[in-house]
Coordinates of C-alpha atoms in Angstrom, one line a residue:
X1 CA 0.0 0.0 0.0
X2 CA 1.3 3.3 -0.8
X3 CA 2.5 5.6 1.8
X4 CA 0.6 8.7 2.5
X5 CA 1.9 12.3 1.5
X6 CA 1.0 15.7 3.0
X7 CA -1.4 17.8 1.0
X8 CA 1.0 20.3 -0.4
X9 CA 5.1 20.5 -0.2
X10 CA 5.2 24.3 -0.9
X11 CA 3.2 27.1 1.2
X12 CA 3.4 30.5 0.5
X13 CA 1.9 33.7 2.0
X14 CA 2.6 37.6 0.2
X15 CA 1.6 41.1 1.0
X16 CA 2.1 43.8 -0.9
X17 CA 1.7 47.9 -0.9
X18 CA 1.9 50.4 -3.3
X19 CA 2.0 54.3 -3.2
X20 CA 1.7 56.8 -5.6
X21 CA 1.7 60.7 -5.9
X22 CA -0.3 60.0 -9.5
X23 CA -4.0 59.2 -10.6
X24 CA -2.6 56.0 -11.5
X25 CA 0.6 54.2 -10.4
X26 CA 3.3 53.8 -12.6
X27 CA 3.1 51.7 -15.5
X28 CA 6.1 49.1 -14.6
X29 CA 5.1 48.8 -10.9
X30 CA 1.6 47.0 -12.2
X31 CA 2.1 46.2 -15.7
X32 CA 3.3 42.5 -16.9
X33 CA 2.7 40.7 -13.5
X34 CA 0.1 39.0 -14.5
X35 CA -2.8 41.4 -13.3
X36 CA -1.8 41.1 -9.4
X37 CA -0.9 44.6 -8.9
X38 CA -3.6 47.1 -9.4
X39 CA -3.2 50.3 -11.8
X40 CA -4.7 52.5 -9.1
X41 CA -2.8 54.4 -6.6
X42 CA -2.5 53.6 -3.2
X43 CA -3.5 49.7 -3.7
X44 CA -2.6 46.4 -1.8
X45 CA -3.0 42.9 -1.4
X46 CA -2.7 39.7 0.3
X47 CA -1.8 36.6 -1.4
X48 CA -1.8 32.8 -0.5
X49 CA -1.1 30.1 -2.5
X50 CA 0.4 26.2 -2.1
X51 CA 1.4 24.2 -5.2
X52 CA 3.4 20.8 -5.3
X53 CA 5.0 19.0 -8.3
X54 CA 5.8 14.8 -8.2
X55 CA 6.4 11.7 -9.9
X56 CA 3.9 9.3 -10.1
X57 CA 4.6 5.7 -9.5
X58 CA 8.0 3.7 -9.6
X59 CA 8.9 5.7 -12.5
X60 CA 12.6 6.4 -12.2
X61 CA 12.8 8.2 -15.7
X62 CA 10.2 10.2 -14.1
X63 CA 7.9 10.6 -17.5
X64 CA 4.8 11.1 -15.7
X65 CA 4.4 13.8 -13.7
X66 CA 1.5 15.6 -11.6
X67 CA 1.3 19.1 -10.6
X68 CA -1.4 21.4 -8.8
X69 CA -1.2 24.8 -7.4
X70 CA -4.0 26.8 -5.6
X71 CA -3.3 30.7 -5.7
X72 CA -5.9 33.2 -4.6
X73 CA -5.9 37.4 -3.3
X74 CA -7.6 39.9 -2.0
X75 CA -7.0 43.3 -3.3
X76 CA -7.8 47.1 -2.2
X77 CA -8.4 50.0 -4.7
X78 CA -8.3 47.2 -7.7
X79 CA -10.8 46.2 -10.3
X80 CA -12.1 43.1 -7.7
X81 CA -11.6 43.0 -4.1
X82 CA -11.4 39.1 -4.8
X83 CA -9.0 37.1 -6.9
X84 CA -8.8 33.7 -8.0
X85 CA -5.3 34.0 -9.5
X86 CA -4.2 30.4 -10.1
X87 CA -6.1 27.3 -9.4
X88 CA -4.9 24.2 -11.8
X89 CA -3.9 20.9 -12.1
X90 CA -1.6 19.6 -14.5
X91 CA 0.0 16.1 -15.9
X92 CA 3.2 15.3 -17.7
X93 CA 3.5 12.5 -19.8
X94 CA 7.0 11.8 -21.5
X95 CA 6.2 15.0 -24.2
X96 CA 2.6 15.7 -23.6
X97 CA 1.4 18.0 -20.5
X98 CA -2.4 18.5 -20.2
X99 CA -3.4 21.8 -17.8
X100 CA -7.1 22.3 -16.7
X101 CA -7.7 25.6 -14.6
X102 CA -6.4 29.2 -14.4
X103 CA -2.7 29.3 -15.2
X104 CA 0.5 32.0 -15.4
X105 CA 1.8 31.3 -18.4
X106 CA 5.4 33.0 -19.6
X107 CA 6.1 34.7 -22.9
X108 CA 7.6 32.6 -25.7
X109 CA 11.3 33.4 -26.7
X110 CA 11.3 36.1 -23.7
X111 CA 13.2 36.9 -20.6
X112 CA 9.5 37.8 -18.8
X113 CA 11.5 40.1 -16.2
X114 CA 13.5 42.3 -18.7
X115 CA 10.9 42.3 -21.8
X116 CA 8.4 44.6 -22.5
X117 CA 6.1 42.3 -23.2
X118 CA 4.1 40.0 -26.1
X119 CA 2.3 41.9 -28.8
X120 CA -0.3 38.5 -29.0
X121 CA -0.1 37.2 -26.0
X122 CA 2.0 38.7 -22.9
X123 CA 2.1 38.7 -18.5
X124 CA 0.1 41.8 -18.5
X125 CA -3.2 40.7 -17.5
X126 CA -5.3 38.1 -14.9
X127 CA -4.7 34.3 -16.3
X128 CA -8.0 33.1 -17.2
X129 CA -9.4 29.2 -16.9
X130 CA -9.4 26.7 -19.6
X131 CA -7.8 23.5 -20.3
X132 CA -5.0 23.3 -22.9
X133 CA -2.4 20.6 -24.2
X134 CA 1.3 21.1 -24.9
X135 CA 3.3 19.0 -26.6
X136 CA 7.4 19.4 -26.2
X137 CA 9.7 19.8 -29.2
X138 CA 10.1 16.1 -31.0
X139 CA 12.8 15.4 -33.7
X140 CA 11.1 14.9 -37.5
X141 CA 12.2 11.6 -38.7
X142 CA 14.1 11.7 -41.6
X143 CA 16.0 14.6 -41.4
X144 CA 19.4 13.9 -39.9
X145 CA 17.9 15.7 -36.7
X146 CA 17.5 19.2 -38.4
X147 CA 14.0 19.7 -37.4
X148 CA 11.7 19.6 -34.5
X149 CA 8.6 20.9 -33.8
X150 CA 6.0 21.5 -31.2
X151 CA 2.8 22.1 -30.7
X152 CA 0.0 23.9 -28.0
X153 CA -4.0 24.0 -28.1
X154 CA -6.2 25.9 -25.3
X155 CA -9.8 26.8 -24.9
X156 CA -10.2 29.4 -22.4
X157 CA -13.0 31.6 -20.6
X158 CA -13.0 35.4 -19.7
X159 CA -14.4 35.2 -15.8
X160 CA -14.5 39.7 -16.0
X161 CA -18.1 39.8 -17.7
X162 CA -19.4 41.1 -14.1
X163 CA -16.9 43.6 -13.4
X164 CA -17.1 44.8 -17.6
X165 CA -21.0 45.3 -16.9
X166 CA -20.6 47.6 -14.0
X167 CA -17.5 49.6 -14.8
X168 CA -18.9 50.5 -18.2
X169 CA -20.0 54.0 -18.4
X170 CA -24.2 54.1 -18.5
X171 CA -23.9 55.1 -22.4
X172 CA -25.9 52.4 -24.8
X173 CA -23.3 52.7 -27.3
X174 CA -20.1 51.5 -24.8
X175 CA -20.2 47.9 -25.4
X176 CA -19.0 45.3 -23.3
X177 CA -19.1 41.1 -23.2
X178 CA -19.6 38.2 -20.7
X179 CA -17.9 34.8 -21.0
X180 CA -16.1 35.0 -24.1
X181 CA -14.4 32.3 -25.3
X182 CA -11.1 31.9 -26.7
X183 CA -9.3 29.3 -28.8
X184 CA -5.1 29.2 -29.0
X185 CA -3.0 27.3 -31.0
X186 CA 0.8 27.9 -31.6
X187 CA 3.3 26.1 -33.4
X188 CA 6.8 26.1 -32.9
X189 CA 9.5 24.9 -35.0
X190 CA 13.3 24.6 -34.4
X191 CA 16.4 24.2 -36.8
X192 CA 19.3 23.0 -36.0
X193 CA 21.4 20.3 -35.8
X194 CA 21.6 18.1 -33.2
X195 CA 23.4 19.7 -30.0
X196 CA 24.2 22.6 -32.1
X197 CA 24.9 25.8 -30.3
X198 CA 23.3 28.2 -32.5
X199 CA 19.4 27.5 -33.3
X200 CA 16.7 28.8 -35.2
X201 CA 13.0 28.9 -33.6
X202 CA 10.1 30.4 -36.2
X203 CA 6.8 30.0 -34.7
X204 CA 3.0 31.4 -35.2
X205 CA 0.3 32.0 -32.3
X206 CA -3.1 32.6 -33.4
X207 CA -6.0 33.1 -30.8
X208 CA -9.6 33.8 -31.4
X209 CA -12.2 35.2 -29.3
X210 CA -15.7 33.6 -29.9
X211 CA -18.7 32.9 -27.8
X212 CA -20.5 34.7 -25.1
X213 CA -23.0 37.6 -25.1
X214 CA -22.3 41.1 -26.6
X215 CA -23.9 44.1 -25.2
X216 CA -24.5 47.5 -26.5
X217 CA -23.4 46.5 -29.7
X218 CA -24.0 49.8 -32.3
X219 CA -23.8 48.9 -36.5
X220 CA -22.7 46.2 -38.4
X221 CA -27.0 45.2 -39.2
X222 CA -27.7 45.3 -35.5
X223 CA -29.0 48.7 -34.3
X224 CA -31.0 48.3 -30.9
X225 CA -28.2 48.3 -28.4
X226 CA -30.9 46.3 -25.8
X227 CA -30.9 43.7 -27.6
X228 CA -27.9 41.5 -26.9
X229 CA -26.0 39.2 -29.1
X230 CA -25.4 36.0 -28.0
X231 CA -23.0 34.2 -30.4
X232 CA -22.6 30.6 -31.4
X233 CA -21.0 28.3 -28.8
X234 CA -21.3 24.9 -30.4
X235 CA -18.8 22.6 -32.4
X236 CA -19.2 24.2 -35.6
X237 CA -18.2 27.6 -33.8
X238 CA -15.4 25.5 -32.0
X239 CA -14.4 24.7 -36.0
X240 CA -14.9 27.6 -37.6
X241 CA -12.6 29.6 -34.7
X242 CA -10.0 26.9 -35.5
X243 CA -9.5 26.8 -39.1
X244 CA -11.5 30.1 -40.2
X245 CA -12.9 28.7 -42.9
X246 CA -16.6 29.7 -44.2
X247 CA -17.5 31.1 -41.2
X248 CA -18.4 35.1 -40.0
X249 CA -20.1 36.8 -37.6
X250 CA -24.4 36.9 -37.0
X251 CA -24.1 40.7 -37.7
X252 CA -21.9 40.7 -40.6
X253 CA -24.7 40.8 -43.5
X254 CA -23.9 41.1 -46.7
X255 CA -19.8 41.4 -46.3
X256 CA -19.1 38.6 -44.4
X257 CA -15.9 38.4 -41.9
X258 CA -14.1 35.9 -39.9
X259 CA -15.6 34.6 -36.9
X260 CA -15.3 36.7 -33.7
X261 CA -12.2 38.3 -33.0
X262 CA -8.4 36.9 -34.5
X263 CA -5.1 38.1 -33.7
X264 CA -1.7 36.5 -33.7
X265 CA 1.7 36.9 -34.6
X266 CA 5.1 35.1 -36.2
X267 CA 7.8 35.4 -33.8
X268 CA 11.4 34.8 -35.2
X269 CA 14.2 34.0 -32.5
X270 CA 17.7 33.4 -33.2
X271 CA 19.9 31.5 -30.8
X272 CA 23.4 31.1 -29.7
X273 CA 23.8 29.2 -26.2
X274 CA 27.1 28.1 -24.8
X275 CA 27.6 26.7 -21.0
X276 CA 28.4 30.5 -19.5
X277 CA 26.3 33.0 -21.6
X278 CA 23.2 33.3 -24.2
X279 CA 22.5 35.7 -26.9
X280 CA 19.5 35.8 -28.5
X281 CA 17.9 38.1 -31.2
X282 CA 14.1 38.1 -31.7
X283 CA 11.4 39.2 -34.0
X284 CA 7.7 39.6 -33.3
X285 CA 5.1 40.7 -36.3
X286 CA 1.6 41.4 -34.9
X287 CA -1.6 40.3 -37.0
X288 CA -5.2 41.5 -36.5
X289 CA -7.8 39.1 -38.5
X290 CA -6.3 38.2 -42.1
X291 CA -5.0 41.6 -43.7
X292 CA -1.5 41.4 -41.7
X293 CA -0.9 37.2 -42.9
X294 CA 1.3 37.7 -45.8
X295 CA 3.8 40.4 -46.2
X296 CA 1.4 42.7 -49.1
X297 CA 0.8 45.6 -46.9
X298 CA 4.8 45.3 -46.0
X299 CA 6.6 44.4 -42.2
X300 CA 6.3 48.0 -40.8
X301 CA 4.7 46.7 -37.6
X302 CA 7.0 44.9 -35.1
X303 CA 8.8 43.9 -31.9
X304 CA 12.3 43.8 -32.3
X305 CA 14.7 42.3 -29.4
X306 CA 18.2 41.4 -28.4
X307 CA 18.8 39.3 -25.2
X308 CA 21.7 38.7 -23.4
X309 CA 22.7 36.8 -20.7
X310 CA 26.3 36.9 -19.3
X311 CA 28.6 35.0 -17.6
X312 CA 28.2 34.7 -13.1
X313 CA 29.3 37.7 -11.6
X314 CA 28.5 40.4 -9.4
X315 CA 27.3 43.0 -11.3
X316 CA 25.7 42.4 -14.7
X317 CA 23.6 39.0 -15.4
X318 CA 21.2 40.0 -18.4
X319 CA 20.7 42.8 -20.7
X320 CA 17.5 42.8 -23.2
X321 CA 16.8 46.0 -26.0
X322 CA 13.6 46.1 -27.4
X323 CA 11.8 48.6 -30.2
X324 CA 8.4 48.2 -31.2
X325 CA 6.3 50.0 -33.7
X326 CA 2.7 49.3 -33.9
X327 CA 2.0 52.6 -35.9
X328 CA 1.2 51.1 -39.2
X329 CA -1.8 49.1 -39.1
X330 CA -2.0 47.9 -42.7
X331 CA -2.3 51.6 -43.4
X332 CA -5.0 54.0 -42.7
X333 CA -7.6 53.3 -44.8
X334 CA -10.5 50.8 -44.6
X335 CA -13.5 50.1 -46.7
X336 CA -15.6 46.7 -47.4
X337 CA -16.7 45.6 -50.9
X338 CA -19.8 47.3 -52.1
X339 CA -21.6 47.6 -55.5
X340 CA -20.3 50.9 -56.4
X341 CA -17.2 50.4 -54.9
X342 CA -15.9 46.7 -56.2
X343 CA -12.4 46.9 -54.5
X344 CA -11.7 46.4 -50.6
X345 CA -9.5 47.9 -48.4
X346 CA -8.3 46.5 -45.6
X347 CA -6.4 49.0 -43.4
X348 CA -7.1 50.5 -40.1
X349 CA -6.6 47.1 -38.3
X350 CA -7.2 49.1 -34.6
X351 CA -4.9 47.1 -32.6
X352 CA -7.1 44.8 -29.9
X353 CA -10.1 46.7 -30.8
X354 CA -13.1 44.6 -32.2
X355 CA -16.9 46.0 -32.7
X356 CA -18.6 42.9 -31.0
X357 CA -16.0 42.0 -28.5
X358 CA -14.6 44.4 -25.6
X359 CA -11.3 43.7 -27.6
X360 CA -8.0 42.0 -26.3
X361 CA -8.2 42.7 -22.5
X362 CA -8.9 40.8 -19.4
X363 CA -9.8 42.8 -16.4
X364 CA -9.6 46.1 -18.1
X365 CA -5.6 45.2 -18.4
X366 CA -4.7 44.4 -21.7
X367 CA -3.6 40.9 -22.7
X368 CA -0.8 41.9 -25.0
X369 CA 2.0 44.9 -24.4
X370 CA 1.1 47.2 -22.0
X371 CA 2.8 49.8 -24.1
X372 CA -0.7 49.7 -26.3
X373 CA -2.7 51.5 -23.1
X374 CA -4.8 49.3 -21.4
X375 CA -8.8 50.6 -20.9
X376 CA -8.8 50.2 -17.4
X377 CA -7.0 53.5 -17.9
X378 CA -9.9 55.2 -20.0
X379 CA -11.7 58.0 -17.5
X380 CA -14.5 57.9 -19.2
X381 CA -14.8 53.8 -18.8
X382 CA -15.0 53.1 -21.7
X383 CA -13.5 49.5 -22.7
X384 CA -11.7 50.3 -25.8
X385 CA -8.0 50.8 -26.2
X386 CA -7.8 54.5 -27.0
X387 CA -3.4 54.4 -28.1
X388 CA -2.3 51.5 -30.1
X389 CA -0.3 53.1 -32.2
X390 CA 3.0 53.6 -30.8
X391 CA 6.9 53.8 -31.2
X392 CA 9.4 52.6 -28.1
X393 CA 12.7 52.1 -27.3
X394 CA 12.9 49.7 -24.2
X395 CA 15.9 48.8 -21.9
X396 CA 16.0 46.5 -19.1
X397 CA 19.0 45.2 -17.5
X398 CA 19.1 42.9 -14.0
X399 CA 22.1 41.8 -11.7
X400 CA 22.9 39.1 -8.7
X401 CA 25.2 40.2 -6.7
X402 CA 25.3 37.7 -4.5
X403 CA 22.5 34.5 -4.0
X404 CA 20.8 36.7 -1.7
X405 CA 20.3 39.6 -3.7
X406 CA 18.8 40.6 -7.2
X407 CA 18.0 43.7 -8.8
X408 CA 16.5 44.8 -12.4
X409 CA 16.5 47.8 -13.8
X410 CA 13.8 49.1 -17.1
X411 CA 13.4 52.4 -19.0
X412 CA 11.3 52.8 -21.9
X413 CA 10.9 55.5 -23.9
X414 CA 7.5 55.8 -26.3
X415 CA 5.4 58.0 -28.5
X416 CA 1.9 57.9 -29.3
X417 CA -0.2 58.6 -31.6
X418 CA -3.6 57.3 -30.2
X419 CA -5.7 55.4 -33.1
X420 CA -6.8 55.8 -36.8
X421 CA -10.3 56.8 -35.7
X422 CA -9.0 58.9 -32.6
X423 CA -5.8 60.3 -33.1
X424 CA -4.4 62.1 -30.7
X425 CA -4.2 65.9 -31.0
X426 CA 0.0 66.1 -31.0
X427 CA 2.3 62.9 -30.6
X428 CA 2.7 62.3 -27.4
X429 CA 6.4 61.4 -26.0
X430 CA 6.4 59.7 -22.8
X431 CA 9.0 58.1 -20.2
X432 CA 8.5 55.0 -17.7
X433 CA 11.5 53.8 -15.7
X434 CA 11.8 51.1 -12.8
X435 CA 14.5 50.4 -10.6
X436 CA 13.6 46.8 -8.4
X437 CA 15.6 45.2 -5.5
X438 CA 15.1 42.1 -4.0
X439 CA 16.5 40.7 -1.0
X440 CA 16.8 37.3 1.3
X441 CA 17.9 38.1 4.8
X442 CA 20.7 35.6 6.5
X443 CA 18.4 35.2 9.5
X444 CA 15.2 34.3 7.9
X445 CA 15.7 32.2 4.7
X446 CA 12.4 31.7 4.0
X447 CA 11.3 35.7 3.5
X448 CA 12.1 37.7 0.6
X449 CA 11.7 41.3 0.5
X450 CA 11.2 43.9 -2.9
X451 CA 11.9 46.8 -3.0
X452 CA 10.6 48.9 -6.0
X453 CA 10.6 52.6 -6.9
X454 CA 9.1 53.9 -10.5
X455 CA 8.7 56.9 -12.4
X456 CA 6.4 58.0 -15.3
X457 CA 6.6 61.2 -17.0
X458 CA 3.8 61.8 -20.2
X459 CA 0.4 62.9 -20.7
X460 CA -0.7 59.3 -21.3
X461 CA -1.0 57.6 -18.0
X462 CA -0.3 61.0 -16.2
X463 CA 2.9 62.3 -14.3
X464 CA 3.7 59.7 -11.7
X465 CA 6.3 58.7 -8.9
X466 CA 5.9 55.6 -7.0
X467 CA 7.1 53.3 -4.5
X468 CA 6.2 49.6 -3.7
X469 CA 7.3 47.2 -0.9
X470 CA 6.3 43.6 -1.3
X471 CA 6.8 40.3 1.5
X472 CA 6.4 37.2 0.7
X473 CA 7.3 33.7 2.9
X474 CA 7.8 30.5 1.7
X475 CA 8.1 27.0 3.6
X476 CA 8.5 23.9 2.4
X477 CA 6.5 20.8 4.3
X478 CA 8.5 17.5 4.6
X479 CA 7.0 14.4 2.8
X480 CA 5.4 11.9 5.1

């Protein structure tokens, strides 16, 4: 009979504070940490969570593995006073992991504490619950060990349809969604040969947004905004959002689109990786539905990167440069097929806007780059991004002086434009910088302390200068 086991191996408990002398706090002290710190000024939280990760079985190769992790908050001056964060269970089977529940997920090709973040999918907003399958990179037969490939497929749910309904401004043309779904698949490739240093990794995401209930929905052959629309949720929607084939929206009419809401993007990362250091360069092109999938409107929009990460030593561990330009859209000019006009155009893409879904956002944070300005920052509550097209220069750098103590370091530098259909009245140049300390005392191992203070300058977000002071106590349980 097998032994018993404690319920969890790892418990840990975290409390955090954050002041400002701005409306909002500063972009880097809340942005692209997975929606636990709140945009507002003046917030906090308390945080408890336990996970565990094991074999199962006799197996010494260890091919099958469980984990779970249960991760919840409360939080004052946020969007909910009351988080589920995490909550999941997942199993490993030699190259296959299957994940049911509400997961933090990292960027692809990324160093998650330097970056700026994804343009498709990034660490900016609250994980949301779904179950997905992985499957690790395997080597193609047949070509000398060249080329393998992997794979990932999630369905997941939107759980902020409450908070969207009563943070919407009372206006019948601000339209906002409940339980949206949204289907992900990705593949990955990589080139090399075997054990090689230097590897090539070309990959494409592309998520859909389908489902739910629209309200307040305004044009597209539905005009009485209380009416709402409650979209297709059965398996030819689950088909159509897969393969986008033959399929639009109820309210597209005559000039039929894509079902619900597509985005995606080709990322491009190039790889050298000896035993002491890494460099990497990276590309990411953004796509909104279909105009952006070949290269016939040009590669204007982008996220460019170099990473490096340097041999031990006390003062400098990793350096990442990032530029992004999301200016271009596919140009700025749209217009559908009609019978006096025979030729479509398909500019103004409006970056994680969509007319029937509250567009690529989670919480009012978006899901993407938090350089594109989230709505939960919109005074008039409106859920729409309002700037998404914008030009940056980002630096981060970070260092481990000793086991006990790390630090990081961002700046970022942007200008804005706002959007095709509201531009703003003058670009708009704004600054964002973050220095971050963290620290493990001799005398009590099992608490870690950050320090973090931040700075914005811009009419965007607002001037801003912030500090932040987060605790958080980990201890392991033994293994009956």
């Amino acid at each position: 009979m097998a032994s018993a086991r404690l319920i969890s191996q790892t418990v840990f408990t975290e409390v955090s504070g954050t002041v400002s002398d701005g409306q909002y706090a500063p972009l880097w002290l809340s942005s692209n940490r997975h929606g636990v710190i709140s945009p507002y000024a003046n917030s906090s939280y308390e945080r408890v969570g336990a996970y565990d990760s094991f074999s199962l079985g006799k197996d010494s190769a260890k091919n099958t593995r469980f984990t779970y992790c249960a991760d919840i908050m409360l939080s004052q001056n946020a969007v909910s006073k009351f988080f589920i964060h995490q909550l999941y269970a997942e199993l490993k089977y030699r190259k296959f992991t299957f994940t049911l529940g509400q997961k933090e997920r990292n960027i692809e090709h990324r160093n998650d504490t330097l970056t700026s973040g994804g343009l498709s999918n990034g660490i900016n907003a609250q994980p949301m619950p779904g179950i997905a399958v992985r499957c690790d990179y395997f080597t193609v037969p047949g070509l000398r060990k060249w080329l393998k490939v992997r794979g990932y497929l999630g369905v997941y749910k939107t759980t902020d349809g409450k908070w969207q309904k009563n943070w919407v401004a009372d206006d019948p043309y601000y339209h906002y969604t409940s339980n949206i779904l949204l289907l992900e698949k990705s593949l990955f490739l990589k080139i090399a040969p075997e054990d090689s240093k230097l590897f090539f990794e070309p990959s494409l995401q592309m998520i859909t947004q389908f489902g739910g209930t629209s309200y307040n929905v305004y044009g597209r052959n539905h005009y009485d905004t209380s009416q709402p629309i409650h979209h297709p949720e059965n398996l030819k929607a689950f088909w159509n959002a897969f393969c986008h084939i033959g399929s639009n929206d109820v309210t597209d009419g005559a000039h039929p689109n894509s079902l619900g809401n597509t985005l995606g993007s080709y990322n491009i990362a190039l790889t050298w990786k000896d035993t002491d250091w890494m460099a990497r360069a990276y590309f990411e092109r953004f796509f909104e539905d279909q105009s952006m999938l070949t290269v016939q409107y040009g590669i204007f929009d982008h996220l460019l990167g170099i990473e490096v990460e340097l041999p031990k030593n006390r003062y400098l561990s990793g350096i990442v440069l990032e530029h992004i330009s999301t200016k271009d859209q596919s140009g700025p000019i749209y217009h559908d097929l009609t019978e006096n006009m025979p030729e479509s155009y398909t500019g103004t893409d409006d970056y994680y806007n969509h007319n029937l879904y509250s567009g690529w956002q989670h919480w009012g944070m978006g899901v993407g780059n938090p350089l594109i300005t989230s709505p939960v920052y919109n005074s008039n509550h409106q859920l729409r991004f309002r700037n998404n097209r914008v030009k940056a220069w980002h630096l981060g750098v970070q260092g481990n002086p000793s086991e006990r103590l790390s630090w990081r370091a961002l700046t970022t530098l942007t200008q804005n434009w706002g959007t095709y259909i509201e531009p703003l009245d003058d670009i708009v140049n704004t600054q964002h910088y973050l220095l971050e300390a963290a620290y493990v005392p001799a005398f009590m191992p099992k608490l870690k302390v950050t320090l973090a203070a931040s700075l914005d300058h811009g009419k965007i977000l607002g001037n801003s200068f912030g500090a932040q002071c987060t605790f958080r106590y980990t201890i392991r349980l033994p293994r009956r």
